[in-house]
């Protein structure tokens, strides 16, 4: 019972690992793979232009965030850099759905969860079970 009240480093690191894997792999599976497949298959890109930079460039930015950065996050490689990109991506997504489209809370809910998770992972980093941690601790 004492583990509930003590500073349990292993538990924190396992918690960060589960959190990181959940929010990266779900994003990759639900959004990233489809976008990456579209890019590599040469299919016609039909995407919105929420920030006025062109629909094709917007699609490539979203693909990089939801595909490449989600993979980096799952590995725990360049975790904080990947989360900065994902935070920017989800700020655009949230703003688009909240203010341009006017979606209600049911639509915004998942965007809020994703955004909050990437902000939290920015502050925690990848944890002990990440490539970032292995690279930083290699010389010690």
Short mmCIF file of N, CA, C and O in Angstrom, two decimals, residues 37-139:
data_model
loop_
_atom_site.label_atom_id
_atom_site.label_comp_id
_atom_site.label_asym_id
_atom_site.label_seq_id
_atom_site.Cartn_x
_atom_site.Cartn_y
_atom_site.Cartn_z
N UNK A 37 -0.46 7.21 -46.94
CA UNK A 37 -0.80 6.38 -48.10
C UNK A 37 -1.18 7.25 -49.29
O UNK A 37 -0.77 6.98 -50.42
N UNK A 38 -1.93 8.30 -49.04
CA UNK A 38 -2.32 9.22 -50.12
C UNK A 38 -1.09 9.87 -50.74
O UNK A 38 -0.98 9.96 -51.96
N UNK A 39 -0.16 10.31 -49.91
CA UNK A 39 1.05 10.95 -50.42
C UNK A 39 1.87 9.98 -51.26
O UNK A 39 2.29 10.30 -52.38
N UNK A 40 2.11 8.78 -50.75
CA UNK A 40 2.99 7.84 -51.44
C UNK A 40 2.33 7.14 -52.63
O UNK A 40 3.02 6.61 -53.49
N UNK A 41 1.00 7.17 -52.70
CA UNK A 41 0.33 6.53 -53.83
C UNK A 41 0.14 7.49 -55.00
O UNK A 41 -0.21 7.07 -56.10
N UNK A 42 0.33 8.76 -54.74
CA UNK A 42 0.17 9.75 -55.80
C UNK A 42 -1.28 10.10 -56.08
O UNK A 42 -1.58 10.69 -57.12
N UNK A 43 -2.17 9.75 -55.19
CA UNK A 43 -3.58 10.08 -55.36
C UNK A 43 -3.78 11.60 -55.36
O UNK A 43 -2.96 12.34 -54.82
N UNK A 44 -4.88 12.01 -55.94
CA UNK A 44 -5.21 13.43 -55.92
C UNK A 44 -5.51 13.86 -54.49
O UNK A 44 -6.20 13.16 -53.74
N UNK A 45 -4.98 15.00 -54.11
CA UNK A 45 -5.16 15.50 -52.75
C UNK A 45 -6.34 16.45 -52.72
O UNK A 45 -6.37 17.44 -53.45
N UNK A 46 -7.32 16.11 -51.91
CA UNK A 46 -8.47 16.98 -51.69
C UNK A 46 -8.52 17.25 -50.19
O UNK A 46 -8.79 16.34 -49.40
N UNK A 47 -8.21 18.48 -49.83
CA UNK A 47 -8.08 18.83 -48.42
C UNK A 47 -8.52 20.27 -48.26
O UNK A 47 -8.51 21.06 -49.20
N UNK A 48 -8.88 20.64 -47.04
CA UNK A 48 -9.28 22.01 -46.78
C UNK A 48 -8.03 22.90 -46.66
O UNK A 48 -6.92 22.40 -46.55
N UNK A 49 -8.24 24.19 -46.67
CA UNK A 49 -7.15 25.16 -46.55
C UNK A 49 -7.46 26.08 -45.37
O UNK A 49 -7.84 27.24 -45.55
N UNK A 50 -7.30 25.58 -44.14
CA UNK A 50 -7.76 26.34 -42.97
C UNK A 50 -6.95 27.60 -42.66
O UNK A 50 -7.45 28.50 -42.00
N UNK A 51 -5.69 27.67 -43.12
CA UNK A 51 -4.87 28.84 -42.76
C UNK A 51 -4.40 29.61 -43.99
O UNK A 51 -3.50 30.45 -43.89
N UNK A 52 -4.97 29.32 -45.14
CA UNK A 52 -4.71 30.11 -46.34
C UNK A 52 -3.36 29.88 -47.00
O UNK A 52 -2.80 30.79 -47.61
N UNK A 53 -2.82 28.68 -46.91
CA UNK A 53 -1.52 28.39 -47.54
C UNK A 53 -1.66 27.42 -48.71
O UNK A 53 -0.67 26.98 -49.26
N UNK A 54 -2.87 27.11 -49.06
CA UNK A 54 -3.14 26.17 -50.14
C UNK A 54 -3.49 24.80 -49.58
O UNK A 54 -2.93 24.37 -48.57
N UNK A 55 -4.41 24.13 -50.25
CA UNK A 55 -4.89 22.85 -49.73
C UNK A 55 -3.81 21.76 -49.80
O UNK A 55 -3.72 20.92 -48.91
N UNK A 56 -2.99 21.77 -50.85
CA UNK A 56 -1.95 20.74 -50.97
C UNK A 56 -0.90 20.90 -49.88
O UNK A 56 -0.53 19.92 -49.22
N UNK A 57 -0.43 22.13 -49.66
CA UNK A 57 0.58 22.35 -48.63
C UNK A 57 0.00 22.07 -47.24
O UNK A 57 0.68 21.49 -46.38
N UNK A 58 -1.25 22.45 -47.02
CA UNK A 58 -1.92 22.15 -45.74
C UNK A 58 -1.96 20.64 -45.50
O UNK A 58 -1.73 20.17 -44.39
N UNK A 59 -2.27 19.90 -46.57
CA UNK A 59 -2.33 18.44 -46.47
C UNK A 59 -0.95 17.87 -46.10
O UNK A 59 -0.84 16.99 -45.25
N UNK A 60 0.10 18.35 -46.75
CA UNK A 60 1.45 17.86 -46.45
C UNK A 60 1.86 18.18 -45.01
O UNK A 60 2.50 17.36 -44.34
N UNK A 61 1.50 19.36 -44.53
CA UNK A 61 1.80 19.69 -43.13
C UNK A 61 1.05 18.78 -42.17
O UNK A 61 1.62 18.29 -41.18
N UNK A 62 -0.23 18.55 -42.45
CA UNK A 62 -1.01 17.65 -41.60
C UNK A 62 -0.47 16.23 -41.66
O UNK A 62 -0.42 15.52 -40.65
N UNK A 63 -0.03 15.80 -42.85
CA UNK A 63 0.55 14.46 -43.00
C UNK A 63 1.83 14.33 -42.21
O UNK A 63 2.06 13.32 -41.54
N UNK A 64 2.66 15.35 -42.26
CA UNK A 64 3.91 15.32 -41.49
C UNK A 64 3.61 15.23 -39.99
O UNK A 64 4.21 14.41 -39.28
N UNK A 65 2.66 16.04 -39.53
CA UNK A 65 2.32 16.02 -38.10
C UNK A 65 1.70 14.70 -37.69
O UNK A 65 2.17 14.05 -36.75
N UNK A 66 0.64 14.28 -38.38
CA UNK A 66 -0.14 13.13 -37.96
C UNK A 66 0.49 11.80 -38.36
O UNK A 66 0.13 10.76 -37.80
N UNK A 67 1.42 11.81 -39.30
CA UNK A 67 2.11 10.59 -39.71
C UNK A 67 3.51 10.51 -39.11
O UNK A 67 3.78 9.69 -38.24
N UNK A 68 4.37 11.40 -39.56
CA UNK A 68 5.78 11.35 -39.15
C UNK A 68 5.95 11.68 -37.66
O UNK A 68 6.62 10.94 -36.93
N UNK A 69 5.36 12.78 -37.21
CA UNK A 69 5.52 13.15 -35.80
C UNK A 69 4.86 12.15 -34.86
O UNK A 69 5.35 11.92 -33.75
N UNK A 70 3.76 11.53 -35.28
CA UNK A 70 3.14 10.49 -34.46
C UNK A 70 4.07 9.29 -34.32
O UNK A 70 4.18 8.70 -33.24
N UNK A 71 4.77 8.93 -35.41
CA UNK A 71 5.74 7.83 -35.32
C UNK A 71 6.91 8.20 -34.41
O UNK A 71 7.36 7.38 -33.60
N UNK A 72 7.42 9.43 -34.54
CA UNK A 72 8.51 9.88 -33.68
C UNK A 72 8.08 9.83 -32.21
O UNK A 72 8.84 9.40 -31.34
N UNK A 73 6.85 10.26 -31.96
CA UNK A 73 6.34 10.26 -30.59
C UNK A 73 6.21 8.84 -30.05
O UNK A 73 6.54 8.57 -28.90
N UNK A 74 5.74 7.92 -30.87
CA UNK A 74 5.62 6.52 -30.44
C UNK A 74 6.98 5.96 -30.05
O UNK A 74 7.10 5.22 -29.07
N UNK A 75 8.00 6.32 -30.79
CA UNK A 75 9.36 5.85 -30.50
C UNK A 75 10.00 6.61 -29.34
O UNK A 75 10.97 6.14 -28.75
N UNK A 76 9.47 7.78 -29.06
CA UNK A 76 10.11 8.62 -28.05
C UNK A 76 11.36 9.27 -28.61
O UNK A 76 12.33 9.48 -27.90
N UNK A 77 11.35 9.58 -29.89
CA UNK A 77 12.49 10.18 -30.57
C UNK A 77 12.13 11.63 -30.92
O UNK A 77 11.12 11.87 -31.58
N UNK A 78 12.96 12.57 -30.49
CA UNK A 78 12.69 14.00 -30.68
C UNK A 78 11.29 14.33 -30.15
O UNK A 78 10.51 15.03 -30.79
N UNK A 79 11.00 13.82 -28.97
CA UNK A 79 9.66 13.90 -28.39
C UNK A 79 9.15 15.32 -28.30
O UNK A 79 8.03 15.61 -28.74
N UNK A 80 9.93 16.21 -27.74
CA UNK A 80 9.43 17.57 -27.54
C UNK A 80 9.27 18.31 -28.86
O UNK A 80 8.32 19.08 -29.03
N UNK A 81 10.14 18.09 -29.80
CA UNK A 81 10.00 18.71 -31.12
C UNK A 81 8.74 18.20 -31.82
O UNK A 81 7.98 18.97 -32.42
N UNK A 82 8.53 16.89 -31.75
CA UNK A 82 7.33 16.29 -32.36
C UNK A 82 6.06 16.84 -31.70
O UNK A 82 5.08 17.12 -32.40
N UNK A 83 6.08 17.00 -30.38
CA UNK A 83 4.88 17.50 -29.71
C UNK A 83 4.61 18.96 -30.05
O UNK A 83 3.45 19.36 -30.14
N UNK A 84 5.65 19.76 -30.26
CA UNK A 84 5.43 21.16 -30.67
C UNK A 84 4.69 21.20 -32.00
O UNK A 84 3.74 21.96 -32.18
N UNK A 85 5.10 20.35 -32.94
CA UNK A 85 4.44 20.30 -34.24
C UNK A 85 3.00 19.80 -34.09
O UNK A 85 2.07 20.34 -34.70
N UNK A 86 2.81 18.78 -33.26
CA UNK A 86 1.45 18.25 -33.05
C UNK A 86 0.57 19.27 -32.33
O UNK A 86 -0.63 19.38 -32.64
N UNK A 87 1.11 20.03 -31.41
CA UNK A 87 0.34 21.08 -30.74
C UNK A 87 -0.11 22.11 -31.77
O UNK A 87 -1.28 22.51 -31.79
N UNK A 88 0.79 22.55 -32.63
CA UNK A 88 0.42 23.50 -33.68
C UNK A 88 -0.65 22.94 -34.59
O UNK A 88 -1.62 23.63 -34.94
N UNK A 89 -0.49 21.68 -34.98
CA UNK A 89 -1.48 21.02 -35.84
C UNK A 89 -2.86 21.00 -35.18
O UNK A 89 -3.87 21.34 -35.80
N UNK A 90 -2.90 20.64 -33.90
CA UNK A 90 -4.20 20.54 -33.24
C UNK A 90 -4.77 21.90 -32.85
O UNK A 90 -5.98 22.04 -32.70
N UNK A 91 -3.93 22.91 -32.72
CA UNK A 91 -4.47 24.26 -32.54
C UNK A 91 -5.20 24.71 -33.79
O UNK A 91 -6.28 25.30 -33.72
N UNK A 92 -4.63 24.40 -34.96
CA UNK A 92 -5.29 24.73 -36.22
C UNK A 92 -6.58 23.92 -36.36
O UNK A 92 -7.63 24.47 -36.71
N UNK A 93 -6.50 22.62 -36.08
CA UNK A 93 -7.69 21.77 -36.19
C UNK A 93 -8.79 22.25 -35.25
O UNK A 93 -9.95 22.39 -35.64
N UNK A 94 -8.43 22.52 -34.00
CA UNK A 94 -9.41 22.98 -33.02
C UNK A 94 -10.02 24.32 -33.46
O UNK A 94 -11.24 24.49 -33.44
N UNK A 95 -9.18 25.26 -33.86
CA UNK A 95 -9.67 26.58 -34.28
C UNK A 95 -10.59 26.46 -35.49
O UNK A 95 -11.63 27.12 -35.55
N UNK A 96 -10.21 25.63 -36.44
CA UNK A 96 -11.02 25.44 -37.64
C UNK A 96 -12.41 24.91 -37.27
O UNK A 96 -13.43 25.44 -37.72
N UNK A 97 -12.43 23.87 -36.45
CA UNK A 97 -13.71 23.25 -36.10
C UNK A 97 -14.53 24.11 -35.14
O UNK A 97 -15.76 24.13 -35.22
N UNK A 98 -13.87 24.84 -34.26
CA UNK A 98 -14.60 25.64 -33.28
C UNK A 98 -15.11 26.95 -33.87
O UNK A 98 -16.25 27.35 -33.60
N UNK A 99 -14.28 27.62 -34.66
CA UNK A 99 -14.62 28.99 -35.07
C UNK A 99 -15.05 29.12 -36.53
O UNK A 99 -15.87 29.95 -36.84
N UNK A 100 -14.49 28.31 -37.41
CA UNK A 100 -14.87 28.42 -38.83
C UNK A 100 -16.09 27.56 -39.16
O UNK A 100 -17.01 28.00 -39.82
N UNK A 101 -16.07 26.33 -38.68
CA UNK A 101 -17.17 25.41 -38.95
C UNK A 101 -18.28 25.56 -37.90
O UNK A 101 -19.45 25.39 -38.20
N UNK A 102 -17.89 25.89 -36.67
CA UNK A 102 -18.87 26.05 -35.61
C UNK A 102 -19.36 24.74 -35.02
O UNK A 102 -20.50 24.65 -34.56
N UNK A 103 -18.49 23.72 -35.03
CA UNK A 103 -18.87 22.43 -34.47
C UNK A 103 -19.12 22.54 -32.97
O UNK A 103 -18.54 23.38 -32.28
N UNK A 104 -19.94 21.64 -32.49
CA UNK A 104 -20.25 21.59 -31.06
C UNK A 104 -19.24 20.78 -30.28
O UNK A 104 -18.26 20.25 -30.83
N UNK A 105 -19.52 20.65 -29.01
CA UNK A 105 -18.58 19.98 -28.11
C UNK A 105 -18.32 18.53 -28.49
O UNK A 105 -17.20 18.04 -28.32
N UNK A 106 -19.31 17.84 -29.00
CA UNK A 106 -19.13 16.42 -29.35
C UNK A 106 -18.02 16.25 -30.38
O UNK A 106 -17.27 15.28 -30.33
N UNK A 107 -17.89 17.16 -31.31
CA UNK A 107 -16.83 17.11 -32.32
C UNK A 107 -15.52 17.61 -31.72
O UNK A 107 -14.45 17.07 -31.98
N UNK A 108 -15.59 18.66 -30.93
CA UNK A 108 -14.39 19.29 -30.37
C UNK A 108 -13.73 18.46 -29.28
O UNK A 108 -12.54 18.62 -29.02
N UNK A 109 -14.49 17.58 -28.66
CA UNK A 109 -13.99 16.81 -27.52
C UNK A 109 -12.70 16.06 -27.84
O UNK A 109 -11.71 16.17 -27.10
N UNK A 110 -12.66 15.30 -28.92
CA UNK A 110 -11.44 14.54 -29.23
C UNK A 110 -10.29 15.46 -29.57
O UNK A 110 -9.14 15.16 -29.24
N UNK A 111 -10.58 16.60 -30.22
CA UNK A 111 -9.51 17.55 -30.53
C UNK A 111 -8.91 18.12 -29.25
O UNK A 111 -7.70 18.32 -29.16
N UNK A 112 -9.75 18.38 -28.26
CA UNK A 112 -9.27 18.89 -26.97
C UNK A 112 -8.40 17.84 -26.28
O UNK A 112 -7.33 18.16 -25.73
N UNK A 113 -8.82 16.57 -26.31
CA UNK A 113 -8.02 15.51 -25.70
C UNK A 113 -6.65 15.37 -26.36
O UNK A 113 -5.63 15.24 -25.68
N UNK A 114 -6.64 15.38 -27.69
CA UNK A 114 -5.36 15.30 -28.39
C UNK A 114 -4.47 16.49 -28.04
O UNK A 114 -3.30 16.33 -27.70
N UNK A 115 -5.02 17.69 -28.12
CA UNK A 115 -4.25 18.90 -27.84
C UNK A 115 -3.68 18.88 -26.42
O UNK A 115 -2.49 19.12 -26.21
N UNK A 116 -4.51 18.56 -25.45
CA UNK A 116 -4.06 18.52 -24.05
C UNK A 116 -3.00 17.44 -23.84
O UNK A 116 -2.04 17.64 -23.08
N UNK A 117 -3.15 16.30 -24.52
CA UNK A 117 -2.16 15.23 -24.34
C UNK A 117 -0.80 15.64 -24.88
O UNK A 117 0.22 15.36 -24.27
N UNK A 118 -0.77 16.34 -26.01
CA UNK A 118 0.52 16.76 -26.58
C UNK A 118 1.15 17.88 -25.76
O UNK A 118 2.37 17.93 -25.63
N UNK A 119 0.33 18.74 -25.18
CA UNK A 119 0.87 19.77 -24.27
C UNK A 119 1.50 19.08 -23.05
O UNK A 119 2.61 19.41 -22.63
N UNK A 120 0.79 18.10 -22.49
CA UNK A 120 1.32 17.37 -21.33
C UNK A 120 2.63 16.66 -21.68
O UNK A 120 3.60 16.70 -20.91
N UNK A 121 2.67 16.01 -22.84
CA UNK A 121 3.89 15.29 -23.25
C UNK A 121 5.03 16.25 -23.56
O UNK A 121 6.20 15.89 -23.40
N UNK A 122 4.73 17.46 -23.97
CA UNK A 122 5.78 18.45 -24.14
C UNK A 122 6.48 18.70 -22.81
O UNK A 122 7.70 18.79 -22.73
N UNK A 123 5.69 18.81 -21.74
CA UNK A 123 6.27 19.09 -20.43
C UNK A 123 6.94 17.88 -19.80
O UNK A 123 7.95 18.02 -19.11
N UNK A 124 6.40 16.68 -20.01
CA UNK A 124 7.00 15.50 -19.39
C UNK A 124 8.17 14.95 -20.19
O UNK A 124 9.05 14.30 -19.64
N UNK A 125 8.16 15.17 -21.49
CA UNK A 125 9.15 14.52 -22.34
C UNK A 125 8.73 13.07 -22.57
O UNK A 125 7.65 12.65 -22.17
N UNK A 126 9.61 12.32 -23.20
CA UNK A 126 9.30 10.94 -23.56
C UNK A 126 9.36 9.95 -22.43
O UNK A 126 8.88 8.83 -22.56
N UNK A 127 9.95 10.32 -21.31
CA UNK A 127 10.09 9.40 -20.18
C UNK A 127 11.29 8.49 -20.34
O UNK A 127 12.04 8.55 -21.33
N UNK A 128 11.50 7.63 -19.37
CA UNK A 128 12.68 6.76 -19.36
C UNK A 128 12.64 5.72 -20.47
O UNK A 128 13.69 5.26 -20.92
N UNK A 129 11.46 5.34 -20.91
CA UNK A 129 11.33 4.31 -21.94
C UNK A 129 11.16 4.97 -23.32
O UNK A 129 10.17 4.77 -24.01
N UNK A 130 12.16 5.76 -23.69
CA UNK A 130 12.13 6.46 -24.98
C UNK A 130 13.54 6.45 -25.56
O UNK A 130 14.53 6.30 -24.84
N UNK A 131 13.61 6.62 -26.86
CA UNK A 131 14.93 6.70 -27.50
C UNK A 131 15.64 7.97 -27.04
O UNK A 131 16.86 7.96 -26.84
N UNK A 132 14.90 9.05 -26.83
CA UNK A 132 15.51 10.27 -26.31
C UNK A 132 16.26 9.99 -25.02
O UNK A 132 17.41 10.41 -24.84
N UNK A 133 15.64 9.28 -24.11
CA UNK A 133 16.26 8.97 -22.82
C UNK A 133 17.48 8.08 -22.99
O UNK A 133 18.51 8.29 -22.34
N UNK A 134 17.40 7.11 -23.87
CA UNK A 134 18.54 6.23 -24.12
C UNK A 134 19.72 7.02 -24.70
O UNK A 134 20.86 6.79 -24.32
N UNK A 135 19.43 7.95 -25.61
CA UNK A 135 20.52 8.74 -26.21
C UNK A 135 21.13 9.70 -25.19
O UNK A 135 22.34 9.87 -25.16
N UNK A 136 20.32 10.28 -24.32
CA UNK A 136 20.84 11.20 -23.33
C UNK A 136 21.63 10.50 -22.24
O UNK A 136 22.59 11.04 -21.70
N UNK A 137 21.23 9.29 -21.90
CA UNK A 137 21.89 8.54 -20.82
C UNK A 137 23.02 7.65 -21.29
O UNK A 137 23.64 6.98 -20.48
N UNK A 138 23.29 7.64 -22.59
CA UNK A 138 24.31 6.75 -23.14
C UNK A 138 25.70 7.08 -22.59
O UNK A 138 26.48 6.19 -22.31
N UNK A 139 25.99 8.35 -22.43
CA UNK A 139 27.30 8.74 -21.95
C UNK A 139 27.47 8.63 -20.44
O UNK A 139 28.57 8.80 -19.92
#
